[in-house]
Coordinates of N, CA and C in Angstrom, one line a residue:
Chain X
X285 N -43.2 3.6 138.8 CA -42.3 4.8 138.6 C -42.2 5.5 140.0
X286 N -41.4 6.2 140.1 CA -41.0 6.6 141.3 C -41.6 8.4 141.6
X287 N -42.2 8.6 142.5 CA -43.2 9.4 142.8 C -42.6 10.3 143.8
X288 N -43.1 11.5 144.0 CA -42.7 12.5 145.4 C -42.7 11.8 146.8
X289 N -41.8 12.3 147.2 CA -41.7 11.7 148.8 C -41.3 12.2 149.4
X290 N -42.4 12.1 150.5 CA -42.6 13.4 151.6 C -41.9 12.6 152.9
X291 N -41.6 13.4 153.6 CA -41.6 12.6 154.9 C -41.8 14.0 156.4
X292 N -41.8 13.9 157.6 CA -42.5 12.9 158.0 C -44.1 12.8 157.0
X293 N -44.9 11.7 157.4 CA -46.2 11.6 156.8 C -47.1 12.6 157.8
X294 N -46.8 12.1 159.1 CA -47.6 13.0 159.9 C -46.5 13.6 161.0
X295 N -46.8 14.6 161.5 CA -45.7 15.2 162.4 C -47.2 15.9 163.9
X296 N -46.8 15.9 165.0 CA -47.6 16.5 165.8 C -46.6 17.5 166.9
X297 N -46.8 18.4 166.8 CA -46.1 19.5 167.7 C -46.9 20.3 168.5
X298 N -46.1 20.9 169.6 CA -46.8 21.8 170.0 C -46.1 23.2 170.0
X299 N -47.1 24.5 170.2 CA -47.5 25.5 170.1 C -45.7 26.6 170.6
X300 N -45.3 27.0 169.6 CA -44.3 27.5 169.3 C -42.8 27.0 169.2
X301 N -42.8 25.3 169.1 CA -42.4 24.7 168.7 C -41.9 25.4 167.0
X302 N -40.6 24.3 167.1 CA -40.4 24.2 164.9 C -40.3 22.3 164.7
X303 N -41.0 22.4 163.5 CA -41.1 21.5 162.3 C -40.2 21.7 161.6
X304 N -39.8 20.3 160.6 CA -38.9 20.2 159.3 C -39.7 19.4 158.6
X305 N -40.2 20.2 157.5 CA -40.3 19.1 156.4 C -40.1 18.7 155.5
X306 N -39.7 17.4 154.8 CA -38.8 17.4 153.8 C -39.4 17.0 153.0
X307 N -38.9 17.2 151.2 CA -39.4 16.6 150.4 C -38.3 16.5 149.6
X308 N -38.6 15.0 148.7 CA -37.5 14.3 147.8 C -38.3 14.1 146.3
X309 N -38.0 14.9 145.3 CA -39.2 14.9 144.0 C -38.6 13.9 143.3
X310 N -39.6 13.6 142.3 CA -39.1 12.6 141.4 C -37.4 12.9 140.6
X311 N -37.1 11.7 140.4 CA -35.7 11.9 139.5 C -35.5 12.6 138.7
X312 N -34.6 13.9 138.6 CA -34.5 14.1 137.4 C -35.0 16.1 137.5
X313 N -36.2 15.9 138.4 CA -37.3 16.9 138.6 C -36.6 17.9 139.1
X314 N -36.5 19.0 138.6 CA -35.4 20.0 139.6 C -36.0 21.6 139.8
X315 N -37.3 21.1 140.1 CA -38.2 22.3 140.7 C -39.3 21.2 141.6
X316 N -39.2 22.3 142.5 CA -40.0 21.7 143.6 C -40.9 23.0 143.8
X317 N -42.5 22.7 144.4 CA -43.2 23.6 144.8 C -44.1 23.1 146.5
X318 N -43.9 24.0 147.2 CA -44.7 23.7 148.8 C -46.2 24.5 148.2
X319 N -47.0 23.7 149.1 CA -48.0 24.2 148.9 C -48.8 23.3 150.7
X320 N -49.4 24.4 150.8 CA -50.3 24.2 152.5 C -51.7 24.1 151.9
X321 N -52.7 23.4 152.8 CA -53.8 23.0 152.7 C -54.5 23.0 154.1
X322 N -54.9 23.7 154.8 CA -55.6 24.2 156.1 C -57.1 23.2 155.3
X323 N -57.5 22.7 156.9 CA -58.6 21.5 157.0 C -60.2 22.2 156.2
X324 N -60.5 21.4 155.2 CA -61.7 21.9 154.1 C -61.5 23.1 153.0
X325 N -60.1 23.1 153.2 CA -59.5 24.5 152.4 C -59.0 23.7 150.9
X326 N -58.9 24.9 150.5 CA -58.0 24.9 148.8 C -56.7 24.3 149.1
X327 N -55.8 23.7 148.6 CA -53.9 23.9 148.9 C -53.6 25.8 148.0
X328 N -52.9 26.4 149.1 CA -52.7 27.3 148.9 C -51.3 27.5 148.2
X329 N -50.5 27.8 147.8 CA -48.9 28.2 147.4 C -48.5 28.7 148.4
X330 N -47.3 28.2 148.6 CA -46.3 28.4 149.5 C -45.0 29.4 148.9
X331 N -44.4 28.7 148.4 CA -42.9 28.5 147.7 C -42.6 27.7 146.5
X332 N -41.9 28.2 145.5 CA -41.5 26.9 145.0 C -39.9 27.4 144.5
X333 N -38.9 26.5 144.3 CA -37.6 26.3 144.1 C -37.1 25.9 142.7
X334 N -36.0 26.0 141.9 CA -35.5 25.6 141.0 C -33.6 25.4 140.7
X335 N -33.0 24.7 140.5 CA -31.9 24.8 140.5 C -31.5 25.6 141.9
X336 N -31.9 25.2 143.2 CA -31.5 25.7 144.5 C -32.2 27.3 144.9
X337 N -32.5 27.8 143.8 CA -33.0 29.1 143.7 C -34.3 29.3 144.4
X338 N -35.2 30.2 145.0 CA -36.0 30.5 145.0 C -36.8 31.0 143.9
X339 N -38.1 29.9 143.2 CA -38.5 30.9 142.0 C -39.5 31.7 141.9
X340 N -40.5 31.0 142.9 CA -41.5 32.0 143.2 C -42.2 31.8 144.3
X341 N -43.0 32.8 145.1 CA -43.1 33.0 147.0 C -44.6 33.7 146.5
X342 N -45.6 32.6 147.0 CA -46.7 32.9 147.5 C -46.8 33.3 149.2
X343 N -48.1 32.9 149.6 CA -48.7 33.5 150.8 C -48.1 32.6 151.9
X344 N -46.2 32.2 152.5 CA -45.6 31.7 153.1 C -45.0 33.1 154.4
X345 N -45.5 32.5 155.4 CA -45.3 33.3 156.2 C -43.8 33.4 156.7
X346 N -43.6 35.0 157.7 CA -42.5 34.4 157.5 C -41.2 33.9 159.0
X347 N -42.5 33.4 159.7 CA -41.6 32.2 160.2 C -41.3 30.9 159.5
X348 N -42.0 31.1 158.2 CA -41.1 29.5 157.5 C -40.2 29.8 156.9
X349 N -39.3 29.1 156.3 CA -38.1 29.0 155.3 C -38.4 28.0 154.7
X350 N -37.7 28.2 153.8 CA -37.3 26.8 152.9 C -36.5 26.8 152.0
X351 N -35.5 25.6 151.6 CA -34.5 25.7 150.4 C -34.5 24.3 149.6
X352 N -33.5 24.4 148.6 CA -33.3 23.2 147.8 C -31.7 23.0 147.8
X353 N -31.8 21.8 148.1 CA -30.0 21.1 148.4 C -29.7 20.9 146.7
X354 N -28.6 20.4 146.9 CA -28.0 20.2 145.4 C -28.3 18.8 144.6
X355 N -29.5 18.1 145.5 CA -29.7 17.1 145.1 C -31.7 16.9 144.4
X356 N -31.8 18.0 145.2 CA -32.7 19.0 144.7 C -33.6 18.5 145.5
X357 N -33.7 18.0 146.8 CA -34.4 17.7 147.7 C -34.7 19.2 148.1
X358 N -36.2 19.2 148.9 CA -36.6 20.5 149.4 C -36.6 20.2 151.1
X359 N -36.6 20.8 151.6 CA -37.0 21.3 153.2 C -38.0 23.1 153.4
X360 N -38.8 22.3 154.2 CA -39.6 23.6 154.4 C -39.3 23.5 156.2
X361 N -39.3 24.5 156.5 CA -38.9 25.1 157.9 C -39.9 25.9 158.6
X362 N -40.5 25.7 159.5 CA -41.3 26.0 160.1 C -41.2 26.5 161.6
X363 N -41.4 27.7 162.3 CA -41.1 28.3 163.6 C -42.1 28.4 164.1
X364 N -41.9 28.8 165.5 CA -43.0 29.4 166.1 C -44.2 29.1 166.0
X365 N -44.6 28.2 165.7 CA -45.3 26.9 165.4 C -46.7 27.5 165.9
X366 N -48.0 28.3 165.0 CA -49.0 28.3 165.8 C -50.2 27.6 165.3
X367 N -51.2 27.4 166.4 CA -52.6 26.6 165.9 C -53.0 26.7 164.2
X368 N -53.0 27.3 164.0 CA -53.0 28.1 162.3 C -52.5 27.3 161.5
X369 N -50.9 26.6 162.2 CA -50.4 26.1 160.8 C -50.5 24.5 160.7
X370 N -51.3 24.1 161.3 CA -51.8 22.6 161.2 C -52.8 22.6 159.8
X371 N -51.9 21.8 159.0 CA -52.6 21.7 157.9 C -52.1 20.6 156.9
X372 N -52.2 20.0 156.1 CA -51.8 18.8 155.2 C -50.9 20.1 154.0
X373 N -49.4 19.9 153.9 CA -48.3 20.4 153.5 C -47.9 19.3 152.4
X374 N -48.5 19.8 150.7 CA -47.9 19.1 150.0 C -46.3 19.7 149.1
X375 N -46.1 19.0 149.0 CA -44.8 19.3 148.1 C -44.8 18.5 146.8
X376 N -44.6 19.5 145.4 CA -44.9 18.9 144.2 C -43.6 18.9 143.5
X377 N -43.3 17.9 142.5 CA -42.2 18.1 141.9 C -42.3 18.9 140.1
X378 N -41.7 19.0 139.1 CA -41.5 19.3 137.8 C -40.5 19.0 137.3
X379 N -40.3 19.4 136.3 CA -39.0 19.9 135.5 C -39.2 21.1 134.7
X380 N -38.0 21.8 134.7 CA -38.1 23.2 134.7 C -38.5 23.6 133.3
X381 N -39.3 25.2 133.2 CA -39.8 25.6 132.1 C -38.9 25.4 131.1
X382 N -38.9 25.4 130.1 CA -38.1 25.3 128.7 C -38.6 26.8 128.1
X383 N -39.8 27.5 128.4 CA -40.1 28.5 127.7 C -40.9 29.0 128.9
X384 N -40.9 30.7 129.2 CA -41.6 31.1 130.1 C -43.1 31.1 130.4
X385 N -43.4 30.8 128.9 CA -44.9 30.1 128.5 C -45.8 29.5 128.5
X386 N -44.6 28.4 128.6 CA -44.9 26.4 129.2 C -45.7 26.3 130.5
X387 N -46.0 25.0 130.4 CA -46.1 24.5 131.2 C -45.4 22.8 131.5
X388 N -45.3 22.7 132.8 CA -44.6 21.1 132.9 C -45.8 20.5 134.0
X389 N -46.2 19.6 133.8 CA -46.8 18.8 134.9 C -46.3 19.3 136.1
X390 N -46.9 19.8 137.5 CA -46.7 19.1 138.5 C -46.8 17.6 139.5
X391 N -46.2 16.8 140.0 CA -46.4 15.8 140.3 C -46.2 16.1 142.2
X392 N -47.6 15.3 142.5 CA -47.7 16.0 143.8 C -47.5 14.6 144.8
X393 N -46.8 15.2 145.7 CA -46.2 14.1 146.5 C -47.8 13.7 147.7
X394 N -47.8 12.9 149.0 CA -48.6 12.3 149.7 C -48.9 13.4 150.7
X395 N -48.3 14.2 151.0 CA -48.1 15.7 152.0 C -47.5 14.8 153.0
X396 N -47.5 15.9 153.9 CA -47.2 15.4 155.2 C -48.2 16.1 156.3
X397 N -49.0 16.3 157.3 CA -50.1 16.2 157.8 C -49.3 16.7 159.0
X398 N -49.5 18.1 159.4 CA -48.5 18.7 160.5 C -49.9 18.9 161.5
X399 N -49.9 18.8 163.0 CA -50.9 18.9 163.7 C -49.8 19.7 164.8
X400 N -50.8 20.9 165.3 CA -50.1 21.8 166.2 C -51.1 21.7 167.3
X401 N -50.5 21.5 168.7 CA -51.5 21.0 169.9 C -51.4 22.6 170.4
Chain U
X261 N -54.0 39.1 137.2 CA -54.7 37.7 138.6 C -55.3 36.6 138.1
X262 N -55.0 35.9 138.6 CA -55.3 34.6 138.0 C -56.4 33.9 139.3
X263 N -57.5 33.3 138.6 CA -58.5 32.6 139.8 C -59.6 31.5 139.0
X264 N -59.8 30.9 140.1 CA -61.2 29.8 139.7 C -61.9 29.4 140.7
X265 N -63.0 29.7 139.9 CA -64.5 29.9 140.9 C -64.9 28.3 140.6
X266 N -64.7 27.6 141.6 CA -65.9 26.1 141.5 C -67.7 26.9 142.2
X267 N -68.1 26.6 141.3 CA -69.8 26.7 141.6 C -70.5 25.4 142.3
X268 N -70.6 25.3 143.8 CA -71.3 24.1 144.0 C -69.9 23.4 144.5
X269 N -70.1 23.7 146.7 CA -69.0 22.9 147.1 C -69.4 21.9 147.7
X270 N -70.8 21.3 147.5 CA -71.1 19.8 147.7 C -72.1 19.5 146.2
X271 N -71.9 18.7 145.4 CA -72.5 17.7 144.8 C -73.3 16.5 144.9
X272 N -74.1 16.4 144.8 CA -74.8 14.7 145.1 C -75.4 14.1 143.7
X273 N -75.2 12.6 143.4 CA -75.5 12.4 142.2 C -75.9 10.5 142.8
X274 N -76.0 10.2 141.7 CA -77.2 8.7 142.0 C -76.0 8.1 141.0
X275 N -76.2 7.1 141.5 CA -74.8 6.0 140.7 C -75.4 6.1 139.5
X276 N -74.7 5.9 138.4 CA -75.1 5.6 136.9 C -75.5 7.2 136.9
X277 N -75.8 7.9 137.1 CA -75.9 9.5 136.3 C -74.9 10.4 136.1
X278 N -75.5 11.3 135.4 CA -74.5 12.4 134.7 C -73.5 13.3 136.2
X279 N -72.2 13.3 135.7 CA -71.4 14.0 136.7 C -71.2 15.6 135.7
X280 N -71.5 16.4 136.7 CA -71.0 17.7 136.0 C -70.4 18.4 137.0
X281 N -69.1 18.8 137.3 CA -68.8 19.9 138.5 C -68.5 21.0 137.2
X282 N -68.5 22.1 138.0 CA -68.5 23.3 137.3 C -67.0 24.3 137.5
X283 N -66.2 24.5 136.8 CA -65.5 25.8 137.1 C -65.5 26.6 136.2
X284 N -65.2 27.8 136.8 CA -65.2 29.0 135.5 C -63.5 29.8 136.0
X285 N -62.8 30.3 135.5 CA -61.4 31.2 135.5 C -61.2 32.7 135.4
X286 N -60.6 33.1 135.2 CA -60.6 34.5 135.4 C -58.7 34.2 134.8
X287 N -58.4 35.0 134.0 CA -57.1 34.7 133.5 C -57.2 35.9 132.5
X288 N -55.9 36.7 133.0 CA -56.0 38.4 131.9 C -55.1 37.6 130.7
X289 N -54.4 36.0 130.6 CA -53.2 35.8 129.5 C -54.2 34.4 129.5
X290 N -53.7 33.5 128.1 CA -54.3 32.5 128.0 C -53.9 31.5 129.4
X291 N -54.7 30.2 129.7 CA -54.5 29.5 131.2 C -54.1 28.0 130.7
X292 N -53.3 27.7 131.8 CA -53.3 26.5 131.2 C -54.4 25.7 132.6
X293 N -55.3 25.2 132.4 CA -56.4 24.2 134.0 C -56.1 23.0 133.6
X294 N -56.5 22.7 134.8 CA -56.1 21.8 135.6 C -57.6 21.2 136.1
X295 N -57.8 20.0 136.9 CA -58.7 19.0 137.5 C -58.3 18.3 138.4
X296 N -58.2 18.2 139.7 CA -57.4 17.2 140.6 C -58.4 16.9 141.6
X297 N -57.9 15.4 141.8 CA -59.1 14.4 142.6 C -58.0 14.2 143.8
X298 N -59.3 14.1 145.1 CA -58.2 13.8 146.6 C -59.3 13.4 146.9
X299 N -58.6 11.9 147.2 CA -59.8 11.0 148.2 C -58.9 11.5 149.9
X300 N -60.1 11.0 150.4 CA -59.7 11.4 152.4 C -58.5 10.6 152.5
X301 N -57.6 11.9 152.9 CA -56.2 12.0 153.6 C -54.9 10.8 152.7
X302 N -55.4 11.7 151.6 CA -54.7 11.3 150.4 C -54.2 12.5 149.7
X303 N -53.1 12.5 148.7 CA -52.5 13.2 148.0 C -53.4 13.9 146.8
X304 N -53.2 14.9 145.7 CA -53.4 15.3 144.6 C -53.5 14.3 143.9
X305 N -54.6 14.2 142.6 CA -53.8 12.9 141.7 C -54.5 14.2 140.8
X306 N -53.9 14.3 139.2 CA -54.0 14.9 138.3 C -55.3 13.7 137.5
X307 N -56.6 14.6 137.7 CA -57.2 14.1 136.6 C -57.3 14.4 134.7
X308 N -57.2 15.3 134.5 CA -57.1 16.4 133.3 C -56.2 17.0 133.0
X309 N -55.7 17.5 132.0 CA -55.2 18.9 132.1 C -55.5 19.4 130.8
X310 N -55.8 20.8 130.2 CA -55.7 21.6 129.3 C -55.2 22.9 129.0
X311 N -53.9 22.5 127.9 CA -52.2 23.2 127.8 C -52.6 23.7 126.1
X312 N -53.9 24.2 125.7 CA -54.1 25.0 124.6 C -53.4 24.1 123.4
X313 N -54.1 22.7 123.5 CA -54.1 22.2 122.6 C -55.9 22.0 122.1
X314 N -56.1 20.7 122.2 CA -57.2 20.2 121.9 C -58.4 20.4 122.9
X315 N -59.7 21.6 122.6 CA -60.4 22.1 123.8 C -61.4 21.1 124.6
X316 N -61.5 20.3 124.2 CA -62.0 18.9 124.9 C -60.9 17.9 125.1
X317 N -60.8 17.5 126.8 CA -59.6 17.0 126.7 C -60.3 15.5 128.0
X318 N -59.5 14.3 127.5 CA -60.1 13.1 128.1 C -58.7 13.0 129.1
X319 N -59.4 12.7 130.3 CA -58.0 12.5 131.6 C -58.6 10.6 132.0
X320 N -58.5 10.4 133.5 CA -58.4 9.4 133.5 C -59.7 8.9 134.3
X321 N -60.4 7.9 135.0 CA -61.2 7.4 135.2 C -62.9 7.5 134.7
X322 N -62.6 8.1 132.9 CA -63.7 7.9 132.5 C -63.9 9.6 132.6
X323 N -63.4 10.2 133.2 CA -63.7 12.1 132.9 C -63.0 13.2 132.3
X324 N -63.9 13.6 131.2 CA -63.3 14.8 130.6 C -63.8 16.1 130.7
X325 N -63.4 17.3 129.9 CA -63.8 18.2 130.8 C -63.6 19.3 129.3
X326 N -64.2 20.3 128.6 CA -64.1 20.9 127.5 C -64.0 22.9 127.9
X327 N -62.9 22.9 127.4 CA -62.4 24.6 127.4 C -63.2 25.2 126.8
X328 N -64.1 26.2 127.4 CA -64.4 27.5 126.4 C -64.3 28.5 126.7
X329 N -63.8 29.0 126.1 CA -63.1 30.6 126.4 C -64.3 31.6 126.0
X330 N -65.2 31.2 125.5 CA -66.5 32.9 125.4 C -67.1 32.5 126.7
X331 N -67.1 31.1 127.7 CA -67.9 31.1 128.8 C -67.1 31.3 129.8
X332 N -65.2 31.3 129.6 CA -64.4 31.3 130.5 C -64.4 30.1 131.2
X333 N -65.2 28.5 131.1 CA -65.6 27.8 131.7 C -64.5 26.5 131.3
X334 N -64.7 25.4 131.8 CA -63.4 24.5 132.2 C -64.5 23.6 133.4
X335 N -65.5 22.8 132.8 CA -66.3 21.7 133.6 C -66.4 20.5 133.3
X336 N -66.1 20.0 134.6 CA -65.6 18.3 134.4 C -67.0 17.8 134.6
X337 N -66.9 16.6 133.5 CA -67.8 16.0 133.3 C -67.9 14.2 133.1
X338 N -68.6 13.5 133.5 CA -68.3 12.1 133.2 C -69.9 11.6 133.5
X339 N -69.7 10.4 132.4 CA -71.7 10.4 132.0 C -71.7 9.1 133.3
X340 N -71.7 8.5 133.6 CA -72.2 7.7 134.6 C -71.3 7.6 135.7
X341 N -71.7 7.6 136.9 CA -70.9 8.2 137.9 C -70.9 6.9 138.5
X342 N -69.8 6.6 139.6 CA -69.5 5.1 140.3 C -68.8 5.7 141.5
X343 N -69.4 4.6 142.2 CA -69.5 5.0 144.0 C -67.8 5.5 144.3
X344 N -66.8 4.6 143.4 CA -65.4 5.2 143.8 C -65.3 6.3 143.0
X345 N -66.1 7.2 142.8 CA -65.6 8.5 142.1 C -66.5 9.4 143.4
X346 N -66.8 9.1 144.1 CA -66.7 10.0 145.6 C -65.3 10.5 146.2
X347 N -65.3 12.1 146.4 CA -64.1 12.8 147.0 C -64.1 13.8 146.7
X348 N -63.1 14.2 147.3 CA -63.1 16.0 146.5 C -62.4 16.4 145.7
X349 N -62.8 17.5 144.9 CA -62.4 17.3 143.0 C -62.1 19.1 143.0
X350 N -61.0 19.4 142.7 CA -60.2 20.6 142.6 C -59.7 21.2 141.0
X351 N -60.5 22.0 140.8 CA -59.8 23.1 139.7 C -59.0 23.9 139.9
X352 N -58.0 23.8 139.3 CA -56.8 24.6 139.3 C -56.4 25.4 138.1
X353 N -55.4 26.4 138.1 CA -55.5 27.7 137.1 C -53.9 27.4 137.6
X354 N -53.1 27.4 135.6 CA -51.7 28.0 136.0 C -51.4 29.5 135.0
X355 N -51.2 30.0 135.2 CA -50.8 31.2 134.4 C -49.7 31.3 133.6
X356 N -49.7 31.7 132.4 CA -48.7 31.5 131.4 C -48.1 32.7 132.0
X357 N -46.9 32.1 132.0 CA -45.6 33.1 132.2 C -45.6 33.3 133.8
X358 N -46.5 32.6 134.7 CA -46.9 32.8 136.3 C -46.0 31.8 136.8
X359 N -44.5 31.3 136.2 CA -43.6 30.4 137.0 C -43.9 29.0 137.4
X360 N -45.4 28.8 136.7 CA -45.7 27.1 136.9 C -46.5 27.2 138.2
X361 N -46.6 28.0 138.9 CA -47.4 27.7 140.1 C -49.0 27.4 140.0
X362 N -49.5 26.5 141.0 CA -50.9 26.4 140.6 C -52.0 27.3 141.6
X363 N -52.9 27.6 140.9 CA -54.3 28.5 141.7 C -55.1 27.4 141.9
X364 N -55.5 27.4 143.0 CA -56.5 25.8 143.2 C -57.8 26.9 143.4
X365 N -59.6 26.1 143.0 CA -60.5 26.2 143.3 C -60.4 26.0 144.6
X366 N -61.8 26.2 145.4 CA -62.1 25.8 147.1 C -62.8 24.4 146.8
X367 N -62.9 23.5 145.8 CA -63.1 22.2 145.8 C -64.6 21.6 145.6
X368 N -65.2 20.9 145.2 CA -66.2 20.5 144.8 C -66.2 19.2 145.5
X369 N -66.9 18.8 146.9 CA -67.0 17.3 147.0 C -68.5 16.8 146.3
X370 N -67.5 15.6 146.1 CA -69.0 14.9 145.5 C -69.1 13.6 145.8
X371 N -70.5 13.1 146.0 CA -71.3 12.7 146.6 C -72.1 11.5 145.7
X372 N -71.8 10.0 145.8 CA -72.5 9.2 145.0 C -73.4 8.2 145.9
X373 N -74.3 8.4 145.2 CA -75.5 7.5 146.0 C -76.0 6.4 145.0
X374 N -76.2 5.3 145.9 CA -77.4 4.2 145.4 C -78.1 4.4 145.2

């Protein structure tokens, strides 16, 4: 079955540089969530998207952005690039609540592994 | 606010014995937890989940994990433990009506010995 896909896998930049990272969720899936993971850390909440929308904004700084195209691919955007934000960046996919209630699986993609020199 | 306390962020256990990691939650509305396994520089994989159905609930490589709400607690457990169940093991908290997002523990690695 066909799974989240991240890309790049690893990215290495330097220090006020910008990153792109993209994510492609499973078929069908039309909520995406970013989530960052700093080295021996929790994955923390980022963002997450639905039908192009923003639906809910955790602790995303705010030299990132991020949006969802119409295909429901995400990109997360990253600036100013500092030592801080090297961290393994997952992106998870769903399908959207049916009830405010609910819950839907998230399916979590490979991350991608951003290293800031 | 929604949160989960893992108790014990290293584990060590002897192959063939009892695996117990520990979480407890904090949730003012009922929760739906979560269990997620990440081997080194690898993704999330969903071991569990419990969505206020059945309070003992069986996920995959042999571990399940039983809800109780007078202890607030939500601990994975698996009776004989095997050297590929080394890695680190994440409780997670979603909040009803919290938009689907997940609250991750700080992680439990654990540790299987000969």
């Amino acid at each position: 079955a066909a799974g989240v896909i991240q890309s790049p896998r690893h990215l290495i930049k330097e220090k006020r540089e910008t990153a792109t990272l993209k994510c492609y969720p499973i078929p069908r899936h039309d909520t995406v969530y970013w989530y960052q993971q700093g080295p021996g850390q929790d994955p923390q909440f980022l963002i997450s998207f639905y039908e192009k929308m923003q639906s809910d904004k955790g602790s995303i700084p705010d030299r990132f952005s991020a949006q969802q195209f119409s295909d429901y691919h995400s990109e997360l955007n990253m600036s100013s690039l500092e030592l801080g934000d090297s961290a393994l960046y997952f992106c998870a996919s769903s399908l959207a609540l049916e009830r405010e209630d609910s819950y839907n699986e998230q399916f979590f993609g490979p991350g991608t592994r951003l290293t800031v020199l | 606010a929604q949160s989960v306390t893992q108790l014990g962020s290293h584990v060590s256990v002897s192959e063939g014995a009892l695996v117990l990691l520990r979480c407890n939650y904090s949730s003012s509305v009922p929760p739906y937890l979560f269990w997620y396994v990440q081997y080194p520089n690898q993704g999330l994989q969903l071991l569990l989940k419990y969505t206020s159905a059945a309070t003992l609930v069986k996920g995959i490589n042999g571990f399940e994990a039983e809800f109780k709400k007078s202890e607030t607690s939500f601990h994975l457990t698996k009776p004989s433990a095997h050297m590929s169940d080394a890695a680190e093991y994440f409780c997670a908290v979603s909040l009803t009506g919290g938009g689907n997002k997940l609250t991750f523990g700080t992680g439990t690695q654990l540790k299987v010995e000969l």
